[in-house]
XYZ file of C-alpha atoms in Angstrom:
618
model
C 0.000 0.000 0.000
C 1.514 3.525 -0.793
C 1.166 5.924 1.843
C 0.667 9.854 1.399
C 0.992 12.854 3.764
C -1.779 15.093 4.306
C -1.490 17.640 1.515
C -4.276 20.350 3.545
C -1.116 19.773 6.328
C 1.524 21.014 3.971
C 0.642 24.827 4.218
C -1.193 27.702 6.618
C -4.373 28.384 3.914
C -5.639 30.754 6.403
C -3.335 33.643 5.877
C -4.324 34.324 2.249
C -6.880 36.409 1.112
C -6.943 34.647 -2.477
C -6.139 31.532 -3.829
C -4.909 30.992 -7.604
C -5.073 27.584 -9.025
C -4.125 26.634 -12.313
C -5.752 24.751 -14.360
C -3.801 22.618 -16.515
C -2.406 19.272 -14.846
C -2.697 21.646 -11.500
C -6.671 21.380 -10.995
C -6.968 19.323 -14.329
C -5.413 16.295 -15.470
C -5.501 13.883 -19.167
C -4.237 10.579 -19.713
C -1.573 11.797 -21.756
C 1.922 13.389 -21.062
C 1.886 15.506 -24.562
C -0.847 16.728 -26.465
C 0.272 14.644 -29.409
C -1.349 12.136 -28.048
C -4.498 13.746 -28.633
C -3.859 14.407 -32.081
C -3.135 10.988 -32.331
C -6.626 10.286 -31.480
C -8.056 12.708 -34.113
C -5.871 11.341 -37.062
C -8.388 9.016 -38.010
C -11.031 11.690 -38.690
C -8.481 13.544 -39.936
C -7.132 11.040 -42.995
C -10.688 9.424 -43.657
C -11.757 13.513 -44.849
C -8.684 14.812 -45.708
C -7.735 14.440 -49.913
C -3.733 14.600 -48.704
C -1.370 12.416 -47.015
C -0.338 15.060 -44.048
C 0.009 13.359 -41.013
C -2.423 15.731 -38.607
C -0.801 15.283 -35.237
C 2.480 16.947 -37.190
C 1.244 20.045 -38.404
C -1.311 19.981 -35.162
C 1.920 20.188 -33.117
C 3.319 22.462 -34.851
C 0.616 25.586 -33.531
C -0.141 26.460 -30.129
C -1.855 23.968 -27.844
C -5.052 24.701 -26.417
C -3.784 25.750 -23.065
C -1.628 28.425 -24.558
C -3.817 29.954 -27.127
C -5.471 33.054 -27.005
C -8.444 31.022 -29.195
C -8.772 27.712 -30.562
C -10.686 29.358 -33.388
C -7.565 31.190 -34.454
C -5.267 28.067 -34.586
C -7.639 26.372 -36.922
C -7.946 29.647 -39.109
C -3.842 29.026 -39.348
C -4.324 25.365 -39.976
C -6.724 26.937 -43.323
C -4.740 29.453 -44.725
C -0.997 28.401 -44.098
C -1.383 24.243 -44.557
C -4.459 24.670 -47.138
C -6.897 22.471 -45.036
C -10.381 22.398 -46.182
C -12.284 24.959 -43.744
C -14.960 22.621 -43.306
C -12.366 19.991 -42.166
C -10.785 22.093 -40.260
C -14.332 23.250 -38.300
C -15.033 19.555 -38.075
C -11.496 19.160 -36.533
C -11.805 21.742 -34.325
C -14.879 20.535 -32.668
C -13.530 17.139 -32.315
C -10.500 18.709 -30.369
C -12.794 20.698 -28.177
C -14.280 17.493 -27.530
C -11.468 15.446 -26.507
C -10.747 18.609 -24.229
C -13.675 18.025 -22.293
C -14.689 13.909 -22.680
C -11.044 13.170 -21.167
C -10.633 16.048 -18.517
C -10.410 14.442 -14.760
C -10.390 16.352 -11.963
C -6.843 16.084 -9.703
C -8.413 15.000 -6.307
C -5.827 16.187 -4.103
C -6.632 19.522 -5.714
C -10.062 19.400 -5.378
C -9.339 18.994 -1.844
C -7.627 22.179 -1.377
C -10.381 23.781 -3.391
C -12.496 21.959 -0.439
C -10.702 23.482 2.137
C -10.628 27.420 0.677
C -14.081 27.122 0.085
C -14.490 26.263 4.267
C -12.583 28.993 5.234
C -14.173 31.198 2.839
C -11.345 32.581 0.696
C -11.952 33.467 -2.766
C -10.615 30.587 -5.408
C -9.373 31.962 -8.940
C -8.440 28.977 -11.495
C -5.926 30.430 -13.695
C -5.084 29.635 -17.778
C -3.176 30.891 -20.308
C -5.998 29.673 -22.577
C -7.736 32.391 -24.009
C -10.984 29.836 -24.323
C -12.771 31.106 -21.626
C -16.012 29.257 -22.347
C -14.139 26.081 -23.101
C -11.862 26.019 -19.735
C -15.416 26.445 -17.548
C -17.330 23.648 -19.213
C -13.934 21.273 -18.562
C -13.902 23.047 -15.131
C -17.440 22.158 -14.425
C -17.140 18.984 -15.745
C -14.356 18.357 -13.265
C -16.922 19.277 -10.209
C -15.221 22.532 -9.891
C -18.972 24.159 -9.680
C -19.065 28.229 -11.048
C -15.601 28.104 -11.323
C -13.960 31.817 -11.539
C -11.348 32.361 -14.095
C -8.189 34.381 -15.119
C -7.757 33.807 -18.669
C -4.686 34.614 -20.899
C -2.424 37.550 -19.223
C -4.111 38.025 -15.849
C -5.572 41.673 -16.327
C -9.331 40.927 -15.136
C -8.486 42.469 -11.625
C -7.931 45.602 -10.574
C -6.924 47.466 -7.862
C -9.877 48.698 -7.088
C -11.011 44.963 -6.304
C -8.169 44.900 -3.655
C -6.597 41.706 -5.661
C -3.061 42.913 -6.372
C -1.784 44.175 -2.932
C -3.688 41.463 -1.521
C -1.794 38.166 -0.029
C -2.148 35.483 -2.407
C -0.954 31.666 -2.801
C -0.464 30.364 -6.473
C -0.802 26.258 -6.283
C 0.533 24.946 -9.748
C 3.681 23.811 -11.350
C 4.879 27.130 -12.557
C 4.458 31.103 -11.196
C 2.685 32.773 -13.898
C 4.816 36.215 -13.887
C 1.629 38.341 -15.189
C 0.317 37.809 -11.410
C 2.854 40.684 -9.852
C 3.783 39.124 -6.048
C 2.249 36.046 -4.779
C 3.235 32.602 -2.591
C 3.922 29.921 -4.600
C 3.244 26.179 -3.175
C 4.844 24.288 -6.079
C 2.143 21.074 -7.350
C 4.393 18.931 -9.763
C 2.856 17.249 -12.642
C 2.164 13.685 -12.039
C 4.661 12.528 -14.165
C 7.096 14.621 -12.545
C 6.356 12.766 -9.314
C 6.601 8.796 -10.783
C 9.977 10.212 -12.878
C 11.676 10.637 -9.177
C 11.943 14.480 -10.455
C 9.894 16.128 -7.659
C 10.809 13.191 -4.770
C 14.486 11.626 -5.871
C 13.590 8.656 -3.842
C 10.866 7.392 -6.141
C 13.481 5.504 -8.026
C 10.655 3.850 -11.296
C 12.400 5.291 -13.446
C 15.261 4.132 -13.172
C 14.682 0.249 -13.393
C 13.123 1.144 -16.446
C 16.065 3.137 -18.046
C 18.480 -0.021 -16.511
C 15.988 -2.426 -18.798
C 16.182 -0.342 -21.799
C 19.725 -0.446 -21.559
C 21.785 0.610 -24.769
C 19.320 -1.633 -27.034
C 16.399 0.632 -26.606
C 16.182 4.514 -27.097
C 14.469 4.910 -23.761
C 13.347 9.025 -23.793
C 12.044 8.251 -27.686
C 10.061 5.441 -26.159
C 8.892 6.963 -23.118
C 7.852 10.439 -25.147
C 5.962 8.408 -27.728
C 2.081 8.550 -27.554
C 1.153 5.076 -26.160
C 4.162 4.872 -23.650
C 3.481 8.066 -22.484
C -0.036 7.907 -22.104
C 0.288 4.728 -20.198
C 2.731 5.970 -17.766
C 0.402 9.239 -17.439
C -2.270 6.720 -15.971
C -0.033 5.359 -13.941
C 0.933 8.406 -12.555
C -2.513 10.107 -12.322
C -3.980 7.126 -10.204
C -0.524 6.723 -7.813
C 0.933 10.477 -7.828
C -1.923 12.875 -8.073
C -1.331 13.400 -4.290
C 2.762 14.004 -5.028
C 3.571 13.978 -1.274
C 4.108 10.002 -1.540
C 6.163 8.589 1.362
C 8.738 6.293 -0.076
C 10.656 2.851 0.921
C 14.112 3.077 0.916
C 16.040 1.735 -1.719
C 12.662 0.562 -3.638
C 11.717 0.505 -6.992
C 8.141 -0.413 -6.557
C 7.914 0.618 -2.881
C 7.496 -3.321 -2.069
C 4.123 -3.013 -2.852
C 2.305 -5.634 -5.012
C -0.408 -3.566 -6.285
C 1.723 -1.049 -7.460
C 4.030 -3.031 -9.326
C 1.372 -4.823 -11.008
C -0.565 -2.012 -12.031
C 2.257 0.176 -13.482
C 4.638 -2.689 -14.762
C 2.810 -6.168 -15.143
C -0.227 -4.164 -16.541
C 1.693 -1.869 -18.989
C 3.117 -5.693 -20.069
C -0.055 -7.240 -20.517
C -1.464 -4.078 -22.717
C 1.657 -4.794 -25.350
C 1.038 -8.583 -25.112
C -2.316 -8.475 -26.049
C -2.115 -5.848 -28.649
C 1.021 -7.569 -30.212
C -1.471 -10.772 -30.490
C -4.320 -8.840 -31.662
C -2.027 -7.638 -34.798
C -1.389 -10.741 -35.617
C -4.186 -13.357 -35.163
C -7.548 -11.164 -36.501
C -9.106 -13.556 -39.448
C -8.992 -16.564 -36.693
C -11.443 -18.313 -35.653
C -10.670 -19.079 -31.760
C -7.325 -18.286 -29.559
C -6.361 -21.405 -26.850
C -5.341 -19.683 -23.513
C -2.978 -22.359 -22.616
C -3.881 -22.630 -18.754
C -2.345 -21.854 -16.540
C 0.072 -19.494 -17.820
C -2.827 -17.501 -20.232
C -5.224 -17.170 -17.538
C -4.063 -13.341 -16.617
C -3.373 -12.501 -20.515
C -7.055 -13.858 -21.909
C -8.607 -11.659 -19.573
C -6.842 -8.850 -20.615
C -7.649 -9.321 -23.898
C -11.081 -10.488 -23.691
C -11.590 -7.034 -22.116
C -9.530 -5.616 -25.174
C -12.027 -7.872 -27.727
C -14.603 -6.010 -25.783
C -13.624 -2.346 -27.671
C -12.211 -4.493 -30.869
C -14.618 -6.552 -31.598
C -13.099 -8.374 -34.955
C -10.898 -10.325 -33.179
C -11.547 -14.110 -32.449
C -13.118 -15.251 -29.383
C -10.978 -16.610 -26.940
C -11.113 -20.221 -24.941
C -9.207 -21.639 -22.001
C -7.587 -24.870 -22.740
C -6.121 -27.211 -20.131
C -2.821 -28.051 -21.016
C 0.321 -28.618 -18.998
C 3.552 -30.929 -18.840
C 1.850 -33.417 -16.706
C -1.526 -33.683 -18.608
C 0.237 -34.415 -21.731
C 2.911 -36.466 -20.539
C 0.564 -39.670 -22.311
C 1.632 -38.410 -25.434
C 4.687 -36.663 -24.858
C 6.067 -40.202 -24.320
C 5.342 -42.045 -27.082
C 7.772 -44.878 -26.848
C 9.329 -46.660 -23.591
C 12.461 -45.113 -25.295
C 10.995 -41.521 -24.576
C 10.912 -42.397 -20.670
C 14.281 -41.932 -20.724
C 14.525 -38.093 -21.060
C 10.888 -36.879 -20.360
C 10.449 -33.210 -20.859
C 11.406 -30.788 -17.964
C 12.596 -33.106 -15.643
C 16.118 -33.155 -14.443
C 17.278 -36.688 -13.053
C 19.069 -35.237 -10.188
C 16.462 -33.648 -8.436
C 14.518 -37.007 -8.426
C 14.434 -40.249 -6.051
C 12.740 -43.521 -7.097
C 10.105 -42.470 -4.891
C 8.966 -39.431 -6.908
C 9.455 -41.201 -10.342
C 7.288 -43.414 -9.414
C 4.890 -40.710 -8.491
C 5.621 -38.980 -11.606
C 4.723 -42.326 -13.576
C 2.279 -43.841 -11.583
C -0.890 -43.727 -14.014
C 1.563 -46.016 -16.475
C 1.594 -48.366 -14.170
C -0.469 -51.372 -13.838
C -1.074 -51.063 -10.219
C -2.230 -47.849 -10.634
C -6.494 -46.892 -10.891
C -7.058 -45.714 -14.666
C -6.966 -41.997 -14.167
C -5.466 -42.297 -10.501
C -3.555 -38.664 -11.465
C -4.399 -37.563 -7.785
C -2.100 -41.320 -6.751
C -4.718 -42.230 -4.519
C -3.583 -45.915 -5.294
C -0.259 -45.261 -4.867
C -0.694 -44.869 -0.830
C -2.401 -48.155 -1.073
C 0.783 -49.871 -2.755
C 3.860 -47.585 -1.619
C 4.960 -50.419 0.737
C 5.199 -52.966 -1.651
C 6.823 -50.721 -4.474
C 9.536 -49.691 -1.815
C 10.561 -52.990 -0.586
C 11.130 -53.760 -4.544
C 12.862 -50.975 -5.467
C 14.993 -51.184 -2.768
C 16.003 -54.873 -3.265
C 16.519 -53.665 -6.962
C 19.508 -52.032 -5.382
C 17.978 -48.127 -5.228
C 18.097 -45.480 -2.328
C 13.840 -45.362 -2.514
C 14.215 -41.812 -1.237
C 17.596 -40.391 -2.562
C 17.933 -38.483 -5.291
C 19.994 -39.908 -8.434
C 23.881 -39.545 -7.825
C 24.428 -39.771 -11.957
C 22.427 -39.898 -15.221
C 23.507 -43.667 -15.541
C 21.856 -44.317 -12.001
C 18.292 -42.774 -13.214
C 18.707 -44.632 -16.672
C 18.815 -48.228 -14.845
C 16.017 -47.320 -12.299
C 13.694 -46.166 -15.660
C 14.906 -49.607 -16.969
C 13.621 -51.271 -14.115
C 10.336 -49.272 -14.033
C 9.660 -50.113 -17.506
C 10.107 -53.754 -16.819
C 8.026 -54.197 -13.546
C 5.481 -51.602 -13.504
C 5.105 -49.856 -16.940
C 1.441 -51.046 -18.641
C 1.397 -50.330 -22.637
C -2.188 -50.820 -22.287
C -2.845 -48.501 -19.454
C -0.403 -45.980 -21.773
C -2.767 -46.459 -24.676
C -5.921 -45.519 -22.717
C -4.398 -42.005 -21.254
C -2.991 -41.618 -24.848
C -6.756 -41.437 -26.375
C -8.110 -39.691 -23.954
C -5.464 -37.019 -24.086
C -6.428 -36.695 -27.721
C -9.317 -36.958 -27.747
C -9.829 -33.626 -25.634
C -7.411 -31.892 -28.328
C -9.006 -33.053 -31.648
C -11.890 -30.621 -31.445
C -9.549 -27.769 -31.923
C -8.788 -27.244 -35.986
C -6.928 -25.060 -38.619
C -9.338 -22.141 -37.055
C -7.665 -21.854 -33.768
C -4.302 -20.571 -32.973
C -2.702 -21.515 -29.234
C -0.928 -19.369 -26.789
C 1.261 -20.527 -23.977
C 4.061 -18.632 -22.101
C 6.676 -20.814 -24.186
C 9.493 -21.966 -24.302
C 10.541 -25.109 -25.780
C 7.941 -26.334 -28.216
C 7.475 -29.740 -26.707
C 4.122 -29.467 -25.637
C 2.678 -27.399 -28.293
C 3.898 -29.897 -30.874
C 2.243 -32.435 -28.730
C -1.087 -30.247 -28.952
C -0.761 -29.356 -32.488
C -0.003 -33.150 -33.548
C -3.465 -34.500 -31.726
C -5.136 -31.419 -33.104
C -7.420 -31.518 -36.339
C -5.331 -28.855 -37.767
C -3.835 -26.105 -35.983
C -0.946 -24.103 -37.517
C 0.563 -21.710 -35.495
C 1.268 -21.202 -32.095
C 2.417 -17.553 -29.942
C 4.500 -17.702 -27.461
C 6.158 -14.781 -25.351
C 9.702 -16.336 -26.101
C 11.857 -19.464 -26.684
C 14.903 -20.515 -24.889
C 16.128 -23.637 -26.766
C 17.162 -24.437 -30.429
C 14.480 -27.297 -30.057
C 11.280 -24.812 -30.221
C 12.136 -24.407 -33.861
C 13.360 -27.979 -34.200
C 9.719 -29.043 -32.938
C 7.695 -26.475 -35.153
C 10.167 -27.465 -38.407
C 9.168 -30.962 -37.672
C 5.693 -30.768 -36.477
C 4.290 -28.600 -38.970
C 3.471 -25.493 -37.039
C 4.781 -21.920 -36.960
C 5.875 -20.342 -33.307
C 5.687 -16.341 -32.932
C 7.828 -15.150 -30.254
C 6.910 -11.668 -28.263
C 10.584 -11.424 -27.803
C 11.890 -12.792 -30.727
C 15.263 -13.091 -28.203
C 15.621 -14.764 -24.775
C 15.141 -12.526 -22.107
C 16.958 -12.337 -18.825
C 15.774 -14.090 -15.714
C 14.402 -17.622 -15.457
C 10.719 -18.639 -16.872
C 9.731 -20.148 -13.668
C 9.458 -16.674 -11.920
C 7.976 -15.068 -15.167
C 5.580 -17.730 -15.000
C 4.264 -17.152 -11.694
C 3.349 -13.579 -11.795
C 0.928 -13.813 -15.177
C -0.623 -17.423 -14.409
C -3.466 -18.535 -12.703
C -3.316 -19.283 -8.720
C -4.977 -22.118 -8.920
C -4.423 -26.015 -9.201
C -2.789 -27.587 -12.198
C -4.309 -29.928 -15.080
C -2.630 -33.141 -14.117
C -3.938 -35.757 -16.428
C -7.752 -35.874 -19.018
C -9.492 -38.438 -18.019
C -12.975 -40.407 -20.181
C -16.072 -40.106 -18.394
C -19.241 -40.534 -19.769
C -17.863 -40.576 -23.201
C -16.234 -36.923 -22.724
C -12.142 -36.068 -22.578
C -12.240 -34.109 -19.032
C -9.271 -32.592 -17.273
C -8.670 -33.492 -14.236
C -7.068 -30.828 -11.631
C -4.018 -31.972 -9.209
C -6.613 -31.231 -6.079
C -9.476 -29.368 -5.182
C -9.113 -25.491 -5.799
C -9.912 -24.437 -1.738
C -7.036 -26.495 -1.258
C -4.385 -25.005 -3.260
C -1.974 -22.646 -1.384
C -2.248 -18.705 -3.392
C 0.252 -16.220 -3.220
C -1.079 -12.986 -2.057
C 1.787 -10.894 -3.167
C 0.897 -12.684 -6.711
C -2.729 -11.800 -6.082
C -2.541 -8.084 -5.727
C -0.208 -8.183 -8.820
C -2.602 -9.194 -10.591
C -5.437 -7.474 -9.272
C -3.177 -3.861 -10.095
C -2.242 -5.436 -13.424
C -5.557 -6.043 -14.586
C -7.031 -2.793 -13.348
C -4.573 -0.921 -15.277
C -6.210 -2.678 -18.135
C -10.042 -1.879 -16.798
C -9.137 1.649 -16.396
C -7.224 2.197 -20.065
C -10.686 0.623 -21.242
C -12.591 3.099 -18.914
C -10.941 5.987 -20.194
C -10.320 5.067 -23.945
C -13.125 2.817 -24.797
C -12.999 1.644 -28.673
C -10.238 4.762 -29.178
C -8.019 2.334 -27.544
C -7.033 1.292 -30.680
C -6.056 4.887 -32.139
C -3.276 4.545 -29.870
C -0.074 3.877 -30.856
C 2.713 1.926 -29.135
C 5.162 -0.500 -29.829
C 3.840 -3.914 -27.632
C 8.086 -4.853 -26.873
C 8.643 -0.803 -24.930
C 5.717 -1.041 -23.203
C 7.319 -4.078 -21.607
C 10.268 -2.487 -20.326
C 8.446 -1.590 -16.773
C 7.911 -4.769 -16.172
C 11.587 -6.411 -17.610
C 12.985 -3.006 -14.923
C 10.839 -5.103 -12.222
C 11.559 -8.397 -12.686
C 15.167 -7.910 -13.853
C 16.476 -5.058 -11.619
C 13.854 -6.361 -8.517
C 15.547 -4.295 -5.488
C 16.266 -6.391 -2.011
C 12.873 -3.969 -0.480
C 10.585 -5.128 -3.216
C 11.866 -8.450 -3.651
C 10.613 -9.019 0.177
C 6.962 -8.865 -1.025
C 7.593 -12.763 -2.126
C 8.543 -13.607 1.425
C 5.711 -15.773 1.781
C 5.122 -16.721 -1.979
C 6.485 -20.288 -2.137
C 7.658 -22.077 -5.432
C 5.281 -24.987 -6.125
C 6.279 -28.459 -6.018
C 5.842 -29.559 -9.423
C 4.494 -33.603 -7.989
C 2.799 -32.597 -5.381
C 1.603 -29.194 -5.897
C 2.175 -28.027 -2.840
C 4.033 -25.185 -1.518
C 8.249 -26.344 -1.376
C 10.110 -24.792 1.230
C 11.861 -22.370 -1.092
C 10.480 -19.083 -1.423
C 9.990 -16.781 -4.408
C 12.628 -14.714 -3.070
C 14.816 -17.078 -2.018
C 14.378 -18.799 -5.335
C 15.653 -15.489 -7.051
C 18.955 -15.229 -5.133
C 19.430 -18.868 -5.897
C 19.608 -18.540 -9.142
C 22.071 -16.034 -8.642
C 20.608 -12.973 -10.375
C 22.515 -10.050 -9.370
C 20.507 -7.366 -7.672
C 20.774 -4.006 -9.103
C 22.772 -2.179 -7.095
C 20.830 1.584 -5.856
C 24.195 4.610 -5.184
């Protein structure tokens, strides 16, 4: 949770006889950090009218913005006679700018608290602009629920002497001191952005994870200045900073709090995952959410279908290492190197859980090893005549080879394979050349293993690969793999994994019943162990979405931004994680991957494990 001080604390009100606010990102704020961004949003009118190829947000730029003009009317007379614009167009443009003006003006609540407080004590509130649009700035100032607002417009020469306003004792609250305004206190109001940047407060150190992820590959000012970066981060900042008196952890990125982090850099993530697979999959007929790594991403993007409505519906599939482990193996020879596991961190013992459904002593669809309680004793006392440590883990790859050897030739059931085999593709063949599958990534195994019991599906997106043998699987199974990051990114999947998938249990087997393919979970969901550090992540990650939706609606799409830069907020995070954030994972526990239940390692103790360097603050 971020903390604030009192902002009514932070000055003696009383003593003034008036109060000047501005208006601009003082009183009023916009989801955007330049006004480009708001031409961005009127290009669209602009080249569907327009008989020229002029890009509107340039030569919009190029005049005064609203907040500086003497009259709007007068830039769009300019935008007739020197750039030979239609005046029709340009009236038509004009209104749409006047608009935008006033559909995305928000009121600055800390402000409107101050205004609050004059208002008690009776002192006179003047909202000042350099905006000459008098009319305008009161219908955005009303619309704000600043009611009968009084203004000083353009150089400040409303008042007179004779009203007692010059010699008077005034406080200016805003980001600048107009000079027009002769004498007065000045209780400097940053702009939001100015606040999350570290500008105003040096401890608010955001930034510079960010900047540290951007490195020397990415230009990190172009990116942060360009419309759909900077609008994001102006959201950010408007719902965090618009009270700028934040108090700070030390040494903290994210100020070790979930919620934060997850609105500002898992949510800015999300938005570029989802648009980068909305540019690419329209035409489709249905995209697989492989669970449980898609859960967080298909809801972002459902909401997203919700404003772009040609996209393809979206489904979540079951699918996961252990599920399709029937027909990941397709030989005995395959039992030998199954996917993702590493010998050495197995015993006997957890082989055989890991292979129990193969056996014959095993109940057909036992994937919960109910039966396996019922016949440990036995299975011990043979595998431990065989010559094995039951519960040691192997001491060399030749030691795991001869225990598989001797699973295969006392326990291992071809028949009992055969069954899970069908029913494991059974569940996939409904899904066709129409659907397209998403999973987190990263080796291929599993979506060749979809694709090849599918009736047809081509192509597959992943966020990345780390292995030559995702394109040695899609080269030999017929399918195409898009990469997010068409490069391996630093730190290990496992902890990616865990902040974007579902807390919930895992798919470990498909079972027949009543003549259906149904996944079966590895226990009941009230008994699975969350992560509430992971759960506020989320929950900030996914408002950030709701509120971009909120604010934008279906002109969420006239936004532009490059899906790979918005992504550097959340690379800063989870590459450059500093030891006061990282201590939000304290109690999130990696999951055993047999078991399912929390292992004794933490999520932040897994990090330093793994021997990422920290990031270092001065």
């Amino acid at each position: 949770m971020i903390l604030y001080d009192n902002i009514l604390e932070k000055r003696d009100f009383s003593q003034y006889r008036y109060i000047l606010i501005n208006v601009c990102e003082t009183a009023v704020v916009y989801p955007w950090n330049s006004r480009k961004a708001m031409y961005c949003l009127m290009e669209h009118e602009f080249i569907r009218k327009a008989d020229c190829n002029a890009a509107f947000r340039e030569i919009r730029n190029g005049l005064a913005d609203f907040w500086h003009a003497n009259k709007l009317e007068a830039v769009y007379r300019r935008l007739t006679e020197e750039f030979h614009i239609d005046s029709s167009l340009a009236e038509t443009m004009k209104k749409m700018e006047r608009k935008l003006l006033l559909d995305y003006a928000q009121p600055r609540k800390s402000i409107q608290k101050l205004y609050g407080l004059a208002e008690t004590l009776r002192i006179p509130v003047y909202f000042y602009t350099d905006s000459g649009d008098s009319d305008t700035v009161k219908a955005i100032m009303k619309k704000c629920g600043y009611k009968n607002p009084r203004m000083i417009c353009g150089d400040g020469n409303v008042m007179t002497e004779t009203d007692g306003f010059l010699s008077a004792k005034k406080l200016f609250i805003g980001d600048k001191k107009p000079e027009t305004l002769g004498e007065v206190d000045f209780f400097y109001i940053p702009e939001t952005t100015e606040v999350l940047s570290g500008y105003f407060n040096p401890q608010i150190l955001c930034e510079n994870a960010v900047k540290t992820a951007a490195g020397n590959l990415i230009h990190y000012q172009k990116a942060k200045n360009s419309a759909g970066f900077g609008v994001m981060q102006k959201v950010v900042a408007n719902s965090f900073f618009d009270n700028p008196f934040v108090r700070w952890k030390k040494d903290s990125y994210f100020n070790g709090d979930p919620y934060f982090a997850g609105y500002y850099a898992l949510g800015m993530h999300l938005m570029g995952i989802v648009k980068w697979l909305s540019q690419n999959i329209k035409g489709k007929k249905r995209i697989l959410f492989c669970a449980r790594d898609g859960y967080l991403i298909q809801k972002v993007y459902d909401l997203w279908r919700k404003y772009v409505p040609d996209l393809p519906e979206s489904l979540y599939l079951q699918a996961s290492r252990k599920a399709l482990m029937p027909i990941l193996l397709k030989s005995e020879s395959d039992f030998y190197v199954p996917p993702g596991i590493f010998f050495d961190l197995y015993t006997p013992k957890t082989i055989m859980l890991l292979f129990w459904e193969f056996t014959s002593m095993s109940e057909l669809y036992d994937f919960r090893h109910i039966s396996f309680a019922e016949n440990e004793v036995v299975c011990r006392a043979e595998i431990e005549k065989a010559g094995f440590s039951y519960e040691s883990n192997f001491q060399s790859r030749q030691e795991f080879e001869r225990f598989i050897t001797f699973f295969l030739k006392h326990y291992y059931s071809k028949e009992r394979h055969c069954l899970l085999s069908d029913a494991v593709s059974a569940y996939y063949k409904e899904f066709d050349e129409g659907d397209v599958l998403f999973d987190a990534g990263y080796s291929g195994r599993l979506a060749k293993a979809v694709v090849e019991h599918s009736s047809g599906i081509e192509e597959v997106y992943y966020l990345y690969t780390d292995e030559e043998y995702a394109e040695l699987s899609s080269g030999n199974g017929n399918f195409k793999i898009h990469c997010f990051y068409p490069f391996t990114p630093s730190v290990d999947n496992v902890l990616r994994e865990y902040l974007i998938a579902e807390n919930a249990p895992t798919c470990v087997g498909i079972a027949r019943k009543d003549g259906k393919s149904v996944p079966v979970l590895q226990m009941e969901a009230q008994a699975y162990q969350n992560s509430p550090a992971i759960i506020e992540m989320q929950r900030g990650a996914f408002r950030f979405a709701e509120e971009m939706a909120v604010i934008f609606g279906g002109r969420i799409r006239a936004i532009p931004f490059k899906p790979q830069e918005v992504s550097l907020p959340f690379e800063g995070f989870i590459r450059n994680i500093a030891e006061a954030d990282l201590a939000m994972f304290e109690d999130t526990y990696q999951e055993d991957y047999d078991t399912g239940q929390p292992m004794k390692i933490s999520w932040a103790e897994y990090y330093h494990e793994l021997k990422i360097p920290l990031f270092r603050m001065e």
